[in-house]
Amino acid sequence: MKTFPDIKQSFRELIATPSISALEAKLDMSNQGVVTLLSQWLDDLGFDCQIHPVPNTRGKHNLLAKIGQGHGGLLLAGHTDTVPFDEGRWSQDPFTLTEKDDRWYGLGSCDMKGFFALVLEAVRQMPTQDFIRPLYILASADEETTMNGAKAFAQSKAIAPEYALIGEPTGLKPVYMHKGHLAQGIRITGRSGHSSDPAKGLNAIEIMHQVIGQLLKLKQHLAEHYREEAFSVPYPTMNFGHIHGGDAANRICGCCDLHLDIRPLPGLPLEVLEQLLTQYLAELSQRYPGAISISQLYPGSQPFAGQADAQWSQLVAELSNQAPEVVNYATEAPYIQQLGCQTLVWGPGSIEQAHQPDEYLDTAYINKTVDLLKHLIYHACIKTP
């Protein structure tokens, strides 16, 4: 076997390879460098690697690697992209691995390039020739924005593992359920004019006032009809995050924009939520023809629900010594689950470090995560039924 990088070197090279995802084209980057690195290393370990372009992206790719034969097995999944970093707020170069105070700092160290380095080390220490079921590794694109990588992979139905782990930073707690995310923009297009004669215009702020009234009714409906007590906030939430309209006190407002965020529970698909939004504004849309438009601010993410008492959930919980739990943030889990596998979100580090300046992974997670991964791979790929 060729000389293989140790954990720190693979961390260092992954972090040094920028792969920022952003909706704005000027900030967006390809993930080709990260995918190429991982493919080279996995090939050295004996994996069969396939790289596929992801539709509806700016040159992004998914990597799927497989080792072992047979049916079922385990999928270890993660995303190759990071969020943009805050210029001037990092204490060190975000693209240089910096070790300090028992922490490894760097953009993606926790969320979540570091997970791939730990997976590589776990596999390197295992007798892959003994695998009687396959081990898959998926490195996906654009999780931080559109999740188009995971969506495209789920639609391809290329594999059918029995189990899946998505290595987001959960503190090694198995996460079996999370909310979804829908971000919509509502624009009211009125008619501007002089404020001295309101009848000659159509005030967009006044119409938006009525729209907000209907949205508050929808918010109440969601709270009353959808509940899941496992969540700390056990109902779908709606937040009005941005509003802007008008340009002068003596002009009738001709345009008003509202941005809102809704976090649906499992059992409330985004399509149904969008239909409810349209339904609650239907009467106003008829009263003011052509004045109300609803648009997607950016692609949403479906809610995810597994089972806390499923075999996989219980095994991961037992080995990790952590009870299965639910979280409020969104991941690729609902799309990976479409492959038909028992799916969990589970990985090293804290979500509190994600998307923050001076992102880091506590080094206490390194050996522990490698050991746990080896146990989980053994159970899914080697252990006889």
mmCIF file of C-alpha atoms in Angstrom:
data_model
loop_
_atom_site.group_PDB
_atom_site.id
_atom_site.type_symbol
_atom_site.label_atom_id
_atom_site.label_comp_id
_atom_site.label_asym_id
_atom_site.label_seq_id
_atom_site.Cartn_x
_atom_site.Cartn_y
_atom_site.Cartn_z
ATOM 1 C CA MET A 1 0.000 0.000 0.000
ATOM 2 C CA LYS A 2 1.200 3.519 -0.758
ATOM 3 C CA THR A 3 2.221 5.888 2.020
ATOM 4 C CA PHE A 4 -1.052 6.993 3.550
ATOM 5 C CA PRO A 5 -1.576 10.294 5.405
ATOM 6 C CA ASP A 6 -2.137 10.161 9.128
ATOM 7 C CA ILE A 7 -5.193 11.814 10.670
ATOM 8 C CA LYS A 8 -3.563 15.185 11.173
ATOM 9 C CA GLN A 9 -2.200 15.291 7.628
ATOM 10 C CA SER A 10 -5.549 14.411 6.084
ATOM 11 C CA PHE A 11 -7.228 17.048 8.275
ATOM 12 C CA ARG A 12 -4.591 19.548 7.160
ATOM 13 C CA GLU A 13 -5.006 18.847 3.448
ATOM 14 C CA LEU A 14 -8.804 18.840 3.528
ATOM 15 C CA ILE A 15 -8.946 22.147 5.398
ATOM 16 C CA ALA A 16 -6.356 23.670 3.054
ATOM 17 C CA THR A 17 -8.609 22.887 0.075
ATOM 18 C CA PRO A 18 -11.346 25.559 -0.058
ATOM 19 C CA SER A 19 -14.836 24.357 -0.975
ATOM 20 C CA ILE A 20 -17.193 27.137 0.106
ATOM 21 C CA SER A 21 -20.843 26.858 -0.901
ATOM 22 C CA ALA A 22 -22.823 30.056 -1.299
ATOM 23 C CA LEU A 23 -25.948 31.113 -3.123
ATOM 24 C CA GLU A 24 -24.049 34.166 -4.401
ATOM 25 C CA ALA A 25 -21.961 33.194 -7.434
ATOM 26 C CA LYS A 26 -19.032 35.406 -6.420
ATOM 27 C CA LEU A 27 -18.550 33.440 -3.165
ATOM 28 C CA ASP A 28 -19.405 29.972 -4.461
ATOM 29 C CA MET A 29 -16.571 27.489 -5.078
ATOM 30 C CA SER A 30 -16.198 24.076 -6.641
ATOM 31 C CA ASN A 31 -15.699 21.079 -4.362
ATOM 32 C CA GLN A 32 -13.576 19.335 -6.986
ATOM 33 C CA GLY A 33 -10.369 19.629 -4.948
ATOM 34 C CA VAL A 34 -11.855 17.921 -1.888
ATOM 35 C CA VAL A 35 -13.499 15.188 -3.947
ATOM 36 C CA THR A 36 -10.221 14.513 -5.770
ATOM 37 C CA LEU A 37 -8.257 14.235 -2.505
ATOM 38 C CA LEU A 38 -10.770 11.837 -0.982
ATOM 39 C CA SER A 39 -10.936 9.772 -4.149
ATOM 40 C CA GLN A 40 -7.133 9.358 -4.222
ATOM 41 C CA TRP A 41 -6.973 8.290 -0.590
ATOM 42 C CA LEU A 42 -9.943 5.933 -0.837
ATOM 43 C CA ASP A 43 -8.521 4.394 -3.990
ATOM 44 C CA ASP A 44 -5.311 3.690 -2.057
ATOM 45 C CA LEU A 45 -7.405 1.870 0.552
ATOM 46 C CA GLY A 46 -8.965 -0.367 -2.103
ATOM 47 C CA PHE A 47 -12.269 1.419 -2.651
ATOM 48 C CA ASP A 48 -13.979 1.616 -6.023
ATOM 49 C CA CYS A 49 -14.580 5.359 -6.484
ATOM 50 C CA GLN A 50 -17.082 7.090 -8.743
ATOM 51 C CA ILE A 51 -17.350 10.852 -9.178
ATOM 52 C CA HIS A 52 -20.596 12.250 -10.557
ATOM 53 C CA PRO A 53 -21.464 15.835 -11.532
ATOM 54 C CA VAL A 54 -24.426 17.249 -9.615
ATOM 55 C CA PRO A 55 -27.168 18.868 -11.712
ATOM 56 C CA ASN A 56 -28.210 22.448 -11.001
ATOM 57 C CA THR A 57 -24.904 23.391 -9.397
ATOM 58 C CA ARG A 58 -21.887 25.474 -10.392
ATOM 59 C CA GLY A 59 -19.573 22.595 -11.248
ATOM 60 C CA LYS A 60 -20.080 20.529 -8.085
ATOM 61 C CA HIS A 61 -19.584 16.767 -7.738
ATOM 62 C CA ASN A 62 -20.578 13.851 -5.528
ATOM 63 C CA LEU A 63 -18.128 11.079 -4.705
ATOM 64 C CA LEU A 64 -19.346 7.556 -3.980
ATOM 65 C CA ALA A 65 -16.777 4.998 -2.826
ATOM 66 C CA LYS A 66 -17.441 1.303 -2.176
ATOM 67 C CA ILE A 67 -15.468 -1.571 -0.696
ATOM 68 C CA GLY A 68 -16.749 -5.069 -0.004
ATOM 69 C CA GLN A 69 -19.381 -7.191 -1.717
ATOM 70 C CA GLY A 70 -22.848 -8.462 -0.981
ATOM 71 C CA HIS A 71 -26.020 -6.649 -0.036
ATOM 72 C CA GLY A 72 -26.949 -4.146 2.653
ATOM 73 C CA GLY A 73 -23.968 -2.789 4.537
ATOM 74 C CA LEU A 74 -23.282 0.701 5.795
ATOM 75 C CA LEU A 75 -23.193 4.152 4.230
ATOM 76 C CA LEU A 76 -21.042 6.810 5.895
ATOM 77 C CA ALA A 77 -22.129 10.144 4.451
ATOM 78 C CA GLY A 78 -20.926 13.701 4.750
ATOM 79 C CA HIS A 79 -20.742 16.956 2.829
ATOM 80 C CA THR A 80 -17.596 18.354 1.277
ATOM 81 C CA ASP A 81 -18.571 22.023 1.397
ATOM 82 C CA THR A 82 -18.283 24.674 4.098
ATOM 83 C CA VAL A 83 -20.046 27.960 4.719
ATOM 84 C CA PRO A 84 -18.214 31.215 3.902
ATOM 85 C CA PHE A 85 -15.959 32.488 6.686
ATOM 86 C CA ASP A 86 -16.160 35.839 8.473
ATOM 87 C CA GLU A 87 -13.293 37.952 7.166
ATOM 88 C CA GLY A 88 -11.262 39.443 10.021
ATOM 89 C CA ARG A 89 -13.012 37.509 12.801
ATOM 90 C CA TRP A 90 -10.773 34.428 12.766
ATOM 91 C CA SER A 91 -7.751 34.364 15.077
ATOM 92 C CA GLN A 92 -5.815 32.346 12.496
ATOM 93 C CA ASP A 93 -5.988 31.410 8.825
ATOM 94 C CA PRO A 94 -9.230 29.421 8.357
ATOM 95 C CA PHE A 95 -7.530 27.267 5.696
ATOM 96 C CA THR A 96 -4.580 26.268 7.901
ATOM 97 C CA LEU A 97 -4.953 23.535 10.513
ATOM 98 C CA THR A 98 -3.936 25.134 13.818
ATOM 99 C CA GLU A 99 -3.463 23.042 16.969
ATOM 100 C CA LYS A 100 -3.959 24.899 20.218
ATOM 101 C CA ASP A 101 -5.408 24.100 23.665
ATOM 102 C CA ASP A 102 -6.300 20.515 22.654
ATOM 103 C CA ARG A 103 -8.310 21.781 19.697
ATOM 104 C CA TRP A 104 -7.821 21.575 15.951
ATOM 105 C CA TYR A 105 -8.924 24.851 14.386
ATOM 106 C CA GLY A 106 -9.866 25.333 10.741
ATOM 107 C CA LEU A 107 -12.830 25.897 8.440
ATOM 108 C CA GLY A 108 -14.527 22.511 8.154
ATOM 109 C CA SER A 109 -12.658 20.912 11.053
ATOM 110 C CA CYS A 110 -15.967 20.265 12.794
ATOM 111 C CA ASP A 111 -18.555 20.837 10.045
ATOM 112 C CA MET A 112 -17.546 18.525 8.565
ATOM 113 C CA LYS A 113 -14.417 17.736 6.574
ATOM 114 C CA GLY A 114 -12.841 16.350 9.732
ATOM 115 C CA PHE A 115 -15.326 13.477 9.724
ATOM 116 C CA PHE A 116 -13.843 12.158 6.474
ATOM 117 C CA ALA A 117 -10.348 12.124 7.968
ATOM 118 C CA LEU A 118 -11.606 10.054 10.900
ATOM 119 C CA VAL A 119 -13.456 7.654 8.591
ATOM 120 C CA LEU A 120 -10.287 7.154 6.545
ATOM 121 C CA GLU A 121 -8.296 6.319 9.672
ATOM 122 C CA ALA A 122 -10.952 3.887 10.941
ATOM 123 C CA VAL A 123 -11.038 2.032 7.612
ATOM 124 C CA ARG A 124 -7.235 1.973 7.409
ATOM 125 C CA GLN A 125 -7.140 0.031 10.682
ATOM 126 C CA MET A 126 -9.729 -2.565 9.605
ATOM 127 C CA PRO A 127 -9.411 -5.898 7.754
ATOM 128 C CA THR A 128 -11.385 -4.805 4.691
ATOM 129 C CA GLN A 129 -10.747 -8.211 3.093
ATOM 130 C CA ASP A 130 -13.149 -9.640 5.704
ATOM 131 C CA PHE A 131 -16.086 -7.438 4.682
ATOM 132 C CA ILE A 132 -19.073 -9.640 3.782
ATOM 133 C CA ARG A 133 -21.271 -6.622 3.268
ATOM 134 C CA PRO A 134 -20.298 -3.360 1.546
ATOM 135 C CA LEU A 135 -19.084 -0.166 3.119
ATOM 136 C CA TYR A 136 -20.000 2.972 1.178
ATOM 137 C CA ILE A 137 -18.681 6.487 1.640
ATOM 138 C CA LEU A 138 -20.597 9.391 0.155
ATOM 139 C CA ALA A 139 -19.011 12.836 -0.100
ATOM 140 C CA SER A 140 -21.766 15.180 -1.227
ATOM 141 C CA ALA A 141 -21.957 18.710 -2.619
ATOM 142 C CA ASP A 142 -23.774 21.887 -1.586
ATOM 143 C CA GLU A 143 -25.277 20.732 1.720
ATOM 144 C CA GLU A 144 -24.814 24.221 3.118
ATOM 145 C CA THR A 145 -27.048 25.772 0.448
ATOM 146 C CA THR A 146 -29.353 23.698 -1.751
ATOM 147 C CA MET A 147 -28.604 20.111 -0.633
ATOM 148 C CA ASN A 148 -28.631 19.330 -4.361
ATOM 149 C CA GLY A 149 -25.862 16.774 -3.907
ATOM 150 C CA ALA A 150 -27.833 14.609 -1.478
ATOM 151 C CA LYS A 151 -31.070 15.156 -3.411
ATOM 152 C CA ALA A 152 -29.501 13.992 -6.672
ATOM 153 C CA PHE A 153 -27.884 11.000 -4.970
ATOM 154 C CA ALA A 154 -31.171 9.938 -3.385
ATOM 155 C CA GLN A 155 -32.950 10.146 -6.744
ATOM 156 C CA SER A 156 -30.304 7.969 -8.398
ATOM 157 C CA LYS A 157 -31.018 5.017 -6.060
ATOM 158 C CA ALA A 158 -27.479 3.855 -6.845
ATOM 159 C CA ILE A 159 -27.099 1.833 -3.637
ATOM 160 C CA ALA A 160 -29.294 0.141 -1.039
ATOM 161 C CA PRO A 161 -27.423 0.029 2.297
ATOM 162 C CA GLU A 162 -29.102 -1.316 5.399
ATOM 163 C CA TYR A 163 -27.706 1.433 7.639
ATOM 164 C CA ALA A 164 -26.495 5.007 7.228
ATOM 165 C CA LEU A 165 -24.648 7.511 9.378
ATOM 166 C CA ILE A 166 -24.387 11.182 8.469
ATOM 167 C CA GLY A 167 -21.355 12.595 10.243
ATOM 168 C CA GLU A 168 -22.606 16.019 11.299
ATOM 169 C CA PRO A 169 -21.312 17.285 14.678
ATOM 170 C CA THR A 170 -23.730 15.842 17.240
ATOM 171 C CA GLY A 171 -21.281 15.245 20.089
ATOM 172 C CA LEU A 172 -21.479 11.536 19.125
ATOM 173 C CA LYS A 173 -25.140 11.473 20.132
ATOM 174 C CA PRO A 174 -27.351 9.563 17.675
ATOM 175 C CA VAL A 175 -29.949 11.946 16.203
ATOM 176 C CA TYR A 176 -33.033 10.193 14.850
ATOM 177 C CA MET A 177 -35.294 13.147 14.077
ATOM 178 C CA HIS A 178 -35.110 16.822 13.126
ATOM 179 C CA LYS A 179 -37.279 19.615 11.770
ATOM 180 C CA GLY A 180 -37.281 20.891 8.216
ATOM 181 C CA HIS A 181 -36.794 24.396 6.895
ATOM 182 C CA LEU A 182 -38.777 26.584 4.483
ATOM 183 C CA ALA A 183 -37.768 30.172 3.654
ATOM 184 C CA GLN A 184 -40.281 32.170 1.614
ATOM 185 C CA GLY A 185 -40.517 35.731 0.386
ATOM 186 C CA ILE A 186 -43.834 37.545 0.015
ATOM 187 C CA ARG A 187 -43.954 40.662 -2.145
ATOM 188 C CA ILE A 188 -46.849 43.095 -2.326
ATOM 189 C CA THR A 189 -46.892 45.178 -5.487
ATOM 190 C CA GLY A 190 -49.165 48.174 -5.065
ATOM 191 C CA ARG A 191 -49.409 51.557 -6.816
ATOM 192 C CA SER A 192 -47.418 54.502 -5.577
ATOM 193 C CA GLY A 193 -48.760 58.010 -5.528
ATOM 194 C CA HIS A 194 -49.067 61.199 -3.484
ATOM 195 C CA SER A 195 -50.117 60.585 0.094
ATOM 196 C CA SER A 196 -52.663 63.406 -0.080
ATOM 197 C CA ASP A 197 -55.009 61.228 -2.187
ATOM 198 C CA PRO A 198 -54.864 57.595 -1.047
ATOM 199 C CA ALA A 199 -57.608 56.526 -3.491
ATOM 200 C CA LYS A 200 -55.253 57.090 -6.426
ATOM 201 C CA GLY A 201 -52.816 54.471 -5.213
ATOM 202 C CA LEU A 202 -52.705 51.035 -3.604
ATOM 203 C CA ASN A 203 -50.713 50.982 -0.396
ATOM 204 C CA ALA A 204 -48.552 47.856 -0.268
ATOM 205 C CA ILE A 205 -47.893 48.254 3.460
ATOM 206 C CA GLU A 206 -51.620 48.180 4.211
ATOM 207 C CA ILE A 207 -52.021 44.993 2.178
ATOM 208 C CA MET A 208 -48.994 43.464 3.888
ATOM 209 C CA HIS A 209 -50.656 44.224 7.218
ATOM 210 C CA GLN A 210 -53.567 42.030 6.128
ATOM 211 C CA VAL A 211 -51.185 39.350 4.832
ATOM 212 C CA ILE A 212 -49.411 39.200 8.188
ATOM 213 C CA GLY A 213 -52.766 38.786 9.886
ATOM 214 C CA GLN A 214 -53.447 35.702 7.761
ATOM 215 C CA LEU A 215 -49.966 34.354 8.365
ATOM 216 C CA LEU A 216 -50.485 34.637 12.113
ATOM 217 C CA LYS A 217 -53.647 32.542 11.691
ATOM 218 C CA LEU A 218 -51.589 29.943 9.823
ATOM 219 C CA LYS A 219 -48.971 30.061 12.576
ATOM 220 C CA GLN A 220 -51.681 29.299 15.129
ATOM 221 C CA HIS A 221 -53.095 26.515 12.944
ATOM 222 C CA LEU A 222 -49.676 24.848 12.728
ATOM 223 C CA ALA A 223 -49.164 25.065 16.490
ATOM 224 C CA GLU A 224 -52.587 23.538 17.166
ATOM 225 C CA HIS A 225 -52.552 20.728 14.588
ATOM 226 C CA TYR A 226 -48.932 19.543 14.482
ATOM 227 C CA ARG A 227 -47.046 18.477 17.605
ATOM 228 C CA GLU A 228 -44.116 16.277 18.481
ATOM 229 C CA GLU A 229 -43.290 16.335 22.172
ATOM 230 C CA ALA A 230 -39.760 15.020 21.627
ATOM 231 C CA PHE A 231 -38.700 18.503 20.454
ATOM 232 C CA SER A 232 -37.904 21.290 22.896
ATOM 233 C CA VAL A 233 -40.219 23.449 20.757
ATOM 234 C CA PRO A 234 -42.846 20.791 19.994
ATOM 235 C CA TYR A 235 -44.659 22.537 17.132
ATOM 236 C CA PRO A 236 -43.748 24.139 13.788
ATOM 237 C CA THR A 237 -42.388 27.649 14.197
ATOM 238 C CA MET A 238 -42.862 30.684 11.960
ATOM 239 C CA ASN A 239 -40.559 33.688 12.112
ATOM 240 C CA PHE A 240 -40.905 37.038 10.345
ATOM 241 C CA GLY A 241 -37.240 37.815 9.757
ATOM 242 C CA HIS A 242 -37.231 40.798 7.397
ATOM 243 C CA ILE A 243 -39.690 43.426 6.187
ATOM 244 C CA HIS A 244 -39.190 46.470 4.006
ATOM 245 C CA GLY A 245 -41.553 48.777 2.195
ATOM 246 C CA GLY A 246 -41.870 52.338 0.939
ATOM 247 C CA ASP A 247 -39.399 55.170 0.557
ATOM 248 C CA ALA A 248 -40.981 58.331 1.976
ATOM 249 C CA ALA A 249 -43.663 59.342 4.449
ATOM 250 C CA ASN A 250 -45.493 61.429 1.831
ATOM 251 C CA ARG A 251 -45.682 58.693 -0.829
ATOM 252 C CA ILE A 252 -48.116 55.798 -1.048
ATOM 253 C CA CYS A 253 -46.021 52.665 -0.652
ATOM 254 C CA GLY A 254 -45.804 50.847 -3.976
ATOM 255 C CA CYS A 255 -43.878 47.757 -2.863
ATOM 256 C CA CYS A 256 -43.409 45.813 0.384
ATOM 257 C CA ASP A 257 -41.363 42.649 1.001
ATOM 258 C CA LEU A 258 -41.560 40.148 3.858
ATOM 259 C CA HIS A 259 -39.148 37.242 4.441
ATOM 260 C CA LEU A 260 -40.334 34.425 6.681
ATOM 261 C CA ASP A 261 -38.901 31.190 7.984
ATOM 262 C CA ILE A 262 -40.997 28.118 8.867
ATOM 263 C CA ARG A 263 -39.606 25.010 10.589
ATOM 264 C CA PRO A 264 -41.984 22.077 9.945
ATOM 265 C CA LEU A 265 -42.151 18.906 12.000
ATOM 266 C CA PRO A 266 -41.866 15.416 10.518
ATOM 267 C CA GLY A 267 -45.215 14.602 8.956
ATOM 268 C CA LEU A 268 -45.522 18.061 7.411
ATOM 269 C CA PRO A 269 -43.799 17.942 4.009
ATOM 270 C CA LEU A 270 -42.658 21.194 2.437
ATOM 271 C CA GLU A 271 -45.147 20.777 -0.413
ATOM 272 C CA VAL A 272 -48.065 20.672 2.050
ATOM 273 C CA LEU A 273 -46.682 23.679 3.913
ATOM 274 C CA GLU A 274 -46.436 25.664 0.673
ATOM 275 C CA GLN A 275 -50.039 24.725 -0.159
ATOM 276 C CA LEU A 276 -51.188 25.933 3.263
ATOM 277 C CA LEU A 277 -49.375 29.217 2.744
ATOM 278 C CA THR A 278 -51.120 29.752 -0.589
ATOM 279 C CA GLN A 279 -54.459 28.693 0.878
ATOM 280 C CA TYR A 280 -54.322 31.167 3.759
ATOM 281 C CA LEU A 281 -53.547 34.036 1.363
ATOM 282 C CA ALA A 282 -56.018 32.972 -1.344
ATOM 283 C CA GLU A 283 -58.827 35.351 -0.317
ATOM 284 C CA LEU A 284 -56.498 38.352 -0.233
ATOM 285 C CA SER A 285 -55.042 37.342 -3.599
ATOM 286 C CA GLN A 286 -58.550 37.450 -5.054
ATOM 287 C CA ARG A 287 -59.287 40.803 -3.439
ATOM 288 C CA TYR A 288 -56.063 42.314 -4.817
ATOM 289 C CA PRO A 289 -55.464 40.578 -8.185
ATOM 290 C CA GLY A 290 -51.802 40.394 -9.138
ATOM 291 C CA ALA A 291 -50.653 42.230 -6.012
ATOM 292 C CA ILE A 292 -49.424 39.276 -3.898
ATOM 293 C CA SER A 293 -46.595 37.008 -4.982
ATOM 294 C CA ILE A 294 -44.888 34.193 -3.041
ATOM 295 C CA SER A 295 -41.371 33.065 -3.928
ATOM 296 C CA GLN A 296 -38.720 30.725 -2.573
ATOM 297 C CA LEU A 297 -35.808 32.564 -0.965
ATOM 298 C CA TYR A 298 -33.615 29.466 -1.248
ATOM 299 C CA PRO A 299 -34.249 25.713 -1.467
ATOM 300 C CA GLY A 300 -35.845 24.254 1.637
ATOM 301 C CA SER A 301 -35.043 21.069 3.499
ATOM 302 C CA GLN A 302 -37.526 18.359 4.395
ATOM 303 C CA PRO A 303 -38.017 17.235 8.006
ATOM 304 C CA PHE A 304 -36.552 13.886 9.014
ATOM 305 C CA ALA A 305 -37.900 11.131 11.243
ATOM 306 C CA GLY A 306 -36.371 7.797 12.122
ATOM 307 C CA GLN A 307 -37.120 5.642 15.161
ATOM 308 C CA ALA A 308 -35.434 5.939 18.525
ATOM 309 C CA ASP A 309 -36.133 2.268 19.265
ATOM 310 C CA ALA A 310 -34.900 0.941 15.909
ATOM 311 C CA GLN A 311 -32.083 -1.619 15.994
ATOM 312 C CA TRP A 312 -29.551 0.795 14.498
ATOM 313 C CA SER A 313 -30.517 3.636 16.823
ATOM 314 C CA GLN A 314 -30.171 1.412 19.856
ATOM 315 C CA LEU A 315 -26.815 -0.036 18.754
ATOM 316 C CA VAL A 316 -25.278 3.384 18.078
ATOM 317 C CA ALA A 317 -26.702 4.670 21.360
ATOM 318 C CA GLU A 318 -25.268 1.726 23.281
ATOM 319 C CA LEU A 319 -21.795 2.001 21.777
ATOM 320 C CA SER A 320 -21.709 5.779 22.114
ATOM 321 C CA ASN A 321 -23.225 5.680 25.614
ATOM 322 C CA GLN A 322 -25.577 8.449 24.484
ATOM 323 C CA ALA A 323 -29.377 8.260 24.251
ATOM 324 C CA PRO A 324 -31.008 8.944 20.856
ATOM 325 C CA GLU A 325 -32.209 12.537 20.573
ATOM 326 C CA VAL A 326 -33.847 15.095 18.304
ATOM 327 C CA VAL A 327 -32.473 18.429 17.060
ATOM 328 C CA ASN A 328 -33.878 21.570 15.474
ATOM 329 C CA TYR A 329 -31.348 22.050 12.660
ATOM 330 C CA ALA A 330 -31.639 20.417 9.221
ATOM 331 C CA THR A 331 -29.339 17.854 7.551
ATOM 332 C CA GLU A 332 -29.179 15.569 4.509
ATOM 333 C CA ALA A 333 -30.839 12.768 6.513
ATOM 334 C CA PRO A 334 -34.317 12.908 4.875
ATOM 335 C CA TYR A 335 -32.713 12.400 1.456
ATOM 336 C CA ILE A 336 -30.320 9.630 2.504
ATOM 337 C CA GLN A 337 -33.278 7.910 4.176
ATOM 338 C CA GLN A 338 -34.963 7.673 0.769
ATOM 339 C CA LEU A 339 -32.463 4.904 -0.047
ATOM 340 C CA GLY A 340 -34.471 2.705 2.348
ATOM 341 C CA CYS A 341 -31.848 2.496 5.092
ATOM 342 C CA GLN A 342 -32.033 3.019 8.841
ATOM 343 C CA THR A 343 -30.555 6.500 9.053
ATOM 344 C CA LEU A 344 -28.987 8.467 11.883
ATOM 345 C CA VAL A 345 -27.124 11.743 12.169
ATOM 346 C CA TRP A 346 -24.036 11.075 14.280
ATOM 347 C CA GLY A 347 -20.589 12.592 14.395
ATOM 348 C CA PRO A 348 -17.853 14.251 16.454
ATOM 349 C CA GLY A 349 -17.796 17.845 17.634
ATOM 350 C CA SER A 350 -20.444 20.330 18.671
ATOM 351 C CA ILE A 351 -23.004 22.025 16.443
ATOM 352 C CA GLU A 352 -22.189 25.158 18.439
ATOM 353 C CA GLN A 353 -18.896 25.305 16.520
ATOM 354 C CA ALA A 354 -20.545 25.050 13.112
ATOM 355 C CA HIS A 355 -20.650 28.254 11.035
ATOM 356 C CA GLN A 356 -18.635 30.150 13.648
ATOM 357 C CA PRO A 357 -15.313 32.023 13.502
ATOM 358 C CA ASP A 358 -12.460 29.922 14.928
ATOM 359 C CA GLU A 359 -14.326 26.690 14.235
ATOM 360 C CA TYR A 360 -12.596 23.746 15.916
ATOM 361 C CA LEU A 361 -12.789 20.077 16.783
ATOM 362 C CA ASP A 362 -11.824 19.107 20.311
ATOM 363 C CA THR A 363 -9.039 16.521 20.022
ATOM 364 C CA ALA A 364 -10.757 14.373 22.666
ATOM 365 C CA TYR A 365 -13.130 13.278 19.891
ATOM 366 C CA ILE A 366 -10.443 11.959 17.558
ATOM 367 C CA ASN A 367 -9.492 8.550 18.951
ATOM 368 C CA LYS A 368 -12.958 8.026 20.410
ATOM 369 C CA THR A 369 -14.646 8.587 17.053
ATOM 370 C CA VAL A 370 -12.204 6.304 15.221
ATOM 371 C CA ASP A 371 -12.816 3.507 17.735
ATOM 372 C CA LEU A 372 -16.601 3.888 17.539
ATOM 373 C CA LEU A 373 -16.523 3.931 13.743
ATOM 374 C CA LYS A 374 -14.548 0.680 13.750
ATOM 375 C CA HIS A 375 -17.162 -0.966 15.982
ATOM 376 C CA LEU A 376 -20.025 0.257 13.808
ATOM 377 C CA ILE A 377 -18.340 -0.805 10.564
ATOM 378 C CA TYR A 378 -17.623 -4.219 12.101
ATOM 379 C CA HIS A 379 -21.285 -4.666 13.029
ATOM 380 C CA ALA A 380 -22.601 -3.584 9.626
ATOM 381 C CA CYS A 381 -19.980 -5.097 7.304
ATOM 382 C CA ILE A 382 -18.187 -8.009 9.023
ATOM 383 C CA LYS A 383 -20.264 -9.512 11.821
ATOM 384 C CA THR A 384 -22.192 -12.599 10.795
ATOM 385 C CA PRO A 385 -25.969 -12.456 11.373
#
